[in-house]
Amino acid sequence: MKYSTKVGNAGEYKTGCLVVTPARARSIFRTTKHRDYVERLTADNAHGKTVVLALPDKIEHVMVVGADEKKQSESDFRKNVGAAARALAQISVPDAVWHLNDIEVTDRDVYWKTRNALSTLSGSLYRFDEHKSRREKVSRPRRVAIHADRRTRTTTLRAIRHAQALDAGLELAKNLGNQPPNICNPGYLARESRKLGRLPKTSVRVLDEKQMQTMGMGAFMSVTRGSENPGKMIVVRYNGGRKGDAPIALIGKGITFDSGGISLKAGAGMDEMKFDMAGAASVLGATRAAIDGQLPLNLLCIVAAAENMPSGKASRPGDIVTTHSGKTVEILNTDAEGRLVLCDAISYAKTLKPSVIIDVATLTGACVVALGSHASALYSNDDALTRSLEESGQYIQDRVWPMPLWDEYQQQLSSPFADMSNIGGREAGSITAACFLSRFAGSVKWAHLDIAGTAYRGGAHKGSTGRPVPLLFQYLIDRL
Ligand code: BES
Ligand code: MN
Ligand code: ZN
């Protein structure tokens, strides 16, 4: 998808589809020779509804979106943008021009309108049909321009640049997530990450199992041990900022398939455990967006990539392992593997002196029970960081909800044999998983996002959502 801006008078340029308010449509029909079309608009225009009129003209279609008011609430705007995005995915046109700046949204500016509209559009135009022997025919728009005038042009251009970068990041994250687990294994994630190393100011280093063993990553190693596909710790660095500035660390859970290991999962829906690398996909996607958007900051992106499989070599319930930090863990359930790969990634990240660590993981089924698919669970040891992530998520509609890390929950992790166990019992599963990770973050500014409910959809629309790439990218932009 190519995003751009368009200046000039509506009705005077050539496009496959002009996306406008009813008021703008009326004025265009009056000034062109299409007065008769004005009547067709008297149909019940409402927020969240679109009417597409085909014209025999330079403008092939006019898509009328929403009701008449120029001033819209944020929620009406979202409804309209959602409807327009869905409709644009349905009509077969090569390009579109969107007159977004005709709308005023209460308390929101030109930049916000373009960012939110295009982020929604990126969501609805995406398809993953790489493995279909016959592809769907509808050709979706490949170029979408936001109409701007002298007043709105500079801001719109900045928004376009960020929207374009986010589009690339979302595409990467979704593609990685949707790939089947026989293709997307730890080696594949490493190869795809290495491709980022060709981009400006970016370098990639991949630690193999031998190196991780030597470095003492016993928790990570206990997870990858059962698989024929060797695990990888992938480190992508983007140095867009000042030399010497501490990087922001993004860490992703990259379990390319989670069978549960010896604590084997039930069969139904197990295919969805290919999405258990969605955290990894999202931090790689956010990194891609930061690089494309040329954000002036330093990033450290770490992916803990492994496959959780049962085998004669797999770890057993009852095994005790020593983590990279030196702390010991009694593995009571091999299906609580995410925290095991992440704890070593977090303590390794700390040796690289980041200013803040944000880890992202499809960590617990309990999180889906608690928050469903609308918000990712947010845990942090820093109130300012919590507020920043809440605000960035609200801004770009990729929301998080704060959860507690109280000492009372920490107690659920005690083990009679090791420093801690890897599960905290039946109650508060998402919280105790986060408590486990918090012990490895220690006093470094840290946040953990449990995205088990938000990263992908099941059912008829099964597929990766790309979340929380929009949130992470917005968080980075908001740091500038
Ligand atoms: N990858 C799963 C969590 C998950 C479950 C994500 C459902 C998305 C949907 C994770 O590795 C896991 O298996 N967690 C266990 C933890 C339990 C053994 C303490 C869970 O949630 O059941
Ligand atoms: Mn698991
Ligand atoms: Zn898992």
Short mmCIF file of C-alpha atoms and ligand atoms in Angstrom, two decimals, residues 253 255 258 265 273 276 308 335 337-338 362-363, ligand 3:
data_model
loop_
_atom_site.label_atom_id
_atom_site.label_comp_id
_atom_site.label_asym_id
_atom_site.label_seq_id
_atom_site.Cartn_x
_atom_site.Cartn_y
_atom_site.Cartn_z
CA LYS A 253 8.00 -14.11 22.96
CA ILE A 255 7.34 -19.60 20.48
CA ASP A 258 3.40 -24.21 21.56
CA LYS A 265 -2.14 -29.19 25.40
CA MET A 273 -0.55 -22.00 18.98
CA ASP A 276 2.48 -17.98 20.04
CA ASN A 308 7.83 -26.01 22.59
CA ASP A 335 3.29 -25.39 29.09
CA GLU A 337 7.20 -21.90 28.63
CA GLY A 338 6.80 -18.27 27.58
CA THR A 362 0.91 -14.26 24.20
CA LEU A 363 1.59 -15.39 27.73
ZN ZN B 3 2.99 -20.33 24.94
#
